[in-house]
mmCIF file of C-alpha atoms in Angstrom:
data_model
loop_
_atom_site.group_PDB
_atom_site.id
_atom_site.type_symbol
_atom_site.label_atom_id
_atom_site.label_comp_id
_atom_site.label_asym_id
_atom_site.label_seq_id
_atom_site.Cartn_x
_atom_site.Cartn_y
_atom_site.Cartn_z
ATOM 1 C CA UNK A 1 123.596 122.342 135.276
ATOM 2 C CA UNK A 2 122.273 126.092 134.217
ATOM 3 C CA UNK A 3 121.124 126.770 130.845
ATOM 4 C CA UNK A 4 124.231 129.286 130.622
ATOM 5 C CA UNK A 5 126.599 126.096 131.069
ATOM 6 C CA UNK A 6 124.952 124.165 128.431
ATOM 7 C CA UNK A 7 125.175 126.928 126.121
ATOM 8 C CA UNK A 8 128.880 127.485 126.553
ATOM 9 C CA UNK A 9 128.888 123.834 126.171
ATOM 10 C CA UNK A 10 126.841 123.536 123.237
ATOM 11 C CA UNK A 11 124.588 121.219 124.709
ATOM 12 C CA UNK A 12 120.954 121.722 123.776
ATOM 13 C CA UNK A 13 118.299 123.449 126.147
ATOM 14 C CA UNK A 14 115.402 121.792 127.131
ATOM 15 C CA UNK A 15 112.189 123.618 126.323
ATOM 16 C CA UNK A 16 109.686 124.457 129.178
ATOM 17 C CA UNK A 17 106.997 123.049 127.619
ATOM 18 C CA UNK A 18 105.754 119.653 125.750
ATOM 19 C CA UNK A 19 104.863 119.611 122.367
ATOM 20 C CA UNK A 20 101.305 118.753 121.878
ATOM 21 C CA UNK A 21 100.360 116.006 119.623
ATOM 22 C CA UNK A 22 99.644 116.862 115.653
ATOM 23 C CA UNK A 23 96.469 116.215 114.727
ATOM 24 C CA UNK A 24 95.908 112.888 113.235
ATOM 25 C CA UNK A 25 95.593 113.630 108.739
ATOM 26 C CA UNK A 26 95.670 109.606 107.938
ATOM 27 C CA UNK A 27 92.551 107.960 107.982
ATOM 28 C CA UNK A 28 92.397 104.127 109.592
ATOM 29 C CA UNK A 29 91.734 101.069 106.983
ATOM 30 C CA UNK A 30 89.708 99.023 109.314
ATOM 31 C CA UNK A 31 89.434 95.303 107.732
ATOM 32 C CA UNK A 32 86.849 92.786 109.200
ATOM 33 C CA UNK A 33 87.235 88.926 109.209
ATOM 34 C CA UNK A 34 83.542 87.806 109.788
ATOM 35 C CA UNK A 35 84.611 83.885 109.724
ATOM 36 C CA UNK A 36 83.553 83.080 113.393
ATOM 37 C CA UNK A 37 79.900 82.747 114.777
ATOM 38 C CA UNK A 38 78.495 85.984 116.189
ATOM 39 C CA UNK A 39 82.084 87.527 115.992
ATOM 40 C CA UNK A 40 84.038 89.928 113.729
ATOM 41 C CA UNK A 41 87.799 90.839 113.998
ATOM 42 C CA UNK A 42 88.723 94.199 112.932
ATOM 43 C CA UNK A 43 92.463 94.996 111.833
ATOM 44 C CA UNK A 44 92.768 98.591 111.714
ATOM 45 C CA UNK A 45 95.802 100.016 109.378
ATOM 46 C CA UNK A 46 97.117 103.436 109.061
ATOM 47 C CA UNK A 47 96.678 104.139 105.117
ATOM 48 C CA UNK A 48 100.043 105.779 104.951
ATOM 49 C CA UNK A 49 101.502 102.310 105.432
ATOM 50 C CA UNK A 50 98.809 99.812 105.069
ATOM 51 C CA UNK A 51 100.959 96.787 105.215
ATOM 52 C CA UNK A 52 102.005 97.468 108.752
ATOM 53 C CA UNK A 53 99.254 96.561 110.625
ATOM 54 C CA UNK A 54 100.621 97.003 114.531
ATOM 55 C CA UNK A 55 101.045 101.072 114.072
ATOM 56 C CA UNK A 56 99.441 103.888 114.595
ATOM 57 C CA UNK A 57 100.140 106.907 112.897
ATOM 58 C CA UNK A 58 102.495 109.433 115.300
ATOM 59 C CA UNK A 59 101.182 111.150 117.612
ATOM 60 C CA UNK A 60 97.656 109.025 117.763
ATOM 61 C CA UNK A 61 96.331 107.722 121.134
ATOM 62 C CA UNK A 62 93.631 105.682 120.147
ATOM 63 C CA UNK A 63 91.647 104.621 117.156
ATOM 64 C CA UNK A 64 87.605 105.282 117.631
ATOM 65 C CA UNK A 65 85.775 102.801 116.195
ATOM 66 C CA UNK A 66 81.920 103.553 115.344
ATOM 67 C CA UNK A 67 79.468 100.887 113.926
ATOM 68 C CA UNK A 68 75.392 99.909 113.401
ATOM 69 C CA UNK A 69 73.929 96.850 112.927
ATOM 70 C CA UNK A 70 71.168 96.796 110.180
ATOM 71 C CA UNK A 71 69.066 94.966 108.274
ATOM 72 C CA UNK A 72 70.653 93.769 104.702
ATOM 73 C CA UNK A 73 67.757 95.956 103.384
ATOM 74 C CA UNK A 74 68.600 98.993 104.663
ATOM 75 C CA UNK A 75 71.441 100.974 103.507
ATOM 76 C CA UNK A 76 74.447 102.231 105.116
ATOM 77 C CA UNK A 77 74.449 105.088 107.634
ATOM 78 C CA UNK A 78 74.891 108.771 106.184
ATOM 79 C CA UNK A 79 76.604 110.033 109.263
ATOM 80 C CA UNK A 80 79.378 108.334 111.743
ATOM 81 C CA UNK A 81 78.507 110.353 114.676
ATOM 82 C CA UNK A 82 74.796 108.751 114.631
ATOM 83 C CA UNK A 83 76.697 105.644 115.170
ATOM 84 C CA UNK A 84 76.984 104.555 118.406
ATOM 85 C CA UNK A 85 80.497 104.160 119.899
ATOM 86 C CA UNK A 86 81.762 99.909 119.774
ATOM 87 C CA UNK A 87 85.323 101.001 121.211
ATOM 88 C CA UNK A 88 88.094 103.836 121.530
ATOM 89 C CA UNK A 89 91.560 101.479 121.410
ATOM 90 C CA UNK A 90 94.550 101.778 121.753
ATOM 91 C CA UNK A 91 95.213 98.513 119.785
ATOM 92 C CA UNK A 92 94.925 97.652 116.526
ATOM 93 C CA UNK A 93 93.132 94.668 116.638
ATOM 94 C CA UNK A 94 89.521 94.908 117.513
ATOM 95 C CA UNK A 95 86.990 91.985 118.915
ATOM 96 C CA UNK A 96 83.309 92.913 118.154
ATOM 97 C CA UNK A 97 80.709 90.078 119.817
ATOM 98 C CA UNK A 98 77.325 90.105 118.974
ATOM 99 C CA UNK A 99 74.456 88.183 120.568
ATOM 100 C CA UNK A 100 71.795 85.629 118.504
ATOM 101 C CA UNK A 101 69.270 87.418 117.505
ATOM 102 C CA UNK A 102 71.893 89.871 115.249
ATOM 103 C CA UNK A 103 73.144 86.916 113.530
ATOM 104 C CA UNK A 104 72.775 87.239 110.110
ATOM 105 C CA UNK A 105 72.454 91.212 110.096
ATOM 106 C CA UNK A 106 75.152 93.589 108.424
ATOM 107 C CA UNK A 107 77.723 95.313 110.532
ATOM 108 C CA UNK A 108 78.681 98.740 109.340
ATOM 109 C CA UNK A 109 82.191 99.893 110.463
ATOM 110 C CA UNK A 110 83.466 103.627 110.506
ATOM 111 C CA UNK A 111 86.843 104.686 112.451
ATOM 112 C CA UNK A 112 88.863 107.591 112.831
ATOM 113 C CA UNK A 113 92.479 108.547 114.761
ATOM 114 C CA UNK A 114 92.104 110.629 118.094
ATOM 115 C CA UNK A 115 95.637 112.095 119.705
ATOM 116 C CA UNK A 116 95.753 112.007 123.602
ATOM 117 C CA UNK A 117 94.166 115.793 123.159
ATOM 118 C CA UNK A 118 90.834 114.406 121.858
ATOM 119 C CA UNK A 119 91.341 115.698 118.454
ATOM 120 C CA UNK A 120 90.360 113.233 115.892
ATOM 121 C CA UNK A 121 91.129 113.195 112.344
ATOM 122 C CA UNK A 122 88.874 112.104 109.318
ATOM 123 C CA UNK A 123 86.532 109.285 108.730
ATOM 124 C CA UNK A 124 87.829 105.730 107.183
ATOM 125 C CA UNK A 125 85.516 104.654 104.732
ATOM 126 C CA UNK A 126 82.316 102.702 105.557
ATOM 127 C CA UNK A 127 83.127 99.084 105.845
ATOM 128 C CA UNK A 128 80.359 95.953 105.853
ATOM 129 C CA UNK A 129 80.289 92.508 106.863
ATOM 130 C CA UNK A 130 77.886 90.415 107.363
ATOM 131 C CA UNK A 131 76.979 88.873 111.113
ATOM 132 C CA UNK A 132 77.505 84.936 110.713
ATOM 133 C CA UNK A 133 74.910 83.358 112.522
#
């Protein structure tokens, strides 16, 4: 069928081109249950609709998840992107594992949305839990 049919049809055109992704403008509310040994369980959230737990905003390919493990002395990090990368998922539902000698260290989590283009959106808020040993 040629566009000219559709259109004395009424029937919409198709474009030529995809629409690329929005950038992502929610940030992720990562939440960490710290109750197993040498484990934590991160549920990220989208804070537009925190109680739904399985989404991601539209549009978003993955969530990047940064983090540091510290010393309950020291304080948290200034800057995400000194973090070192712990995953860039797809799901919402992250497994961190840690080995013996972290145990009883703090965890600092930081995560942001990336769309399939790479472009990421801003920073979630620090989060902290402590390593059980």
């Amino acid at each position: 069928m040629t566009d000219a049919v559709r259109a004395a049809f009424r029937i919409t055109i198709p474009s030529d081109g995809r629409t690329p992704p929005p950038v992502p403008t929610t940030r992720p509310l990562p939440a960490v249950n710290s109750g197993e040994r040498l484990r934590h369980t991160l549920k990220i959230a989208d804070e537009s609709d925190p109680t739904r737990r399985a989404r991601r905003p539209a549009g978003v390919a993955e969530c990047e998840v940064r983090y540091s493990v510290l010393e309950h002395t020291q304080s948290a990090p200034a800057d995400p992107l000194q973090m070192p990368i712990r995953t860039q998922s797809s799901k919402t539902t992250i497994i961190a594992d840690f080995n013996g000698d972290q145990g009883c260290k703090s965890a600092w989590y930081c995560a942001r949305w990336r769309n399939s283009r790479g472009e990421t959106g801003p920073w979630s808020q620090m989060v902290l839990a402590t390593i059980a040993a």
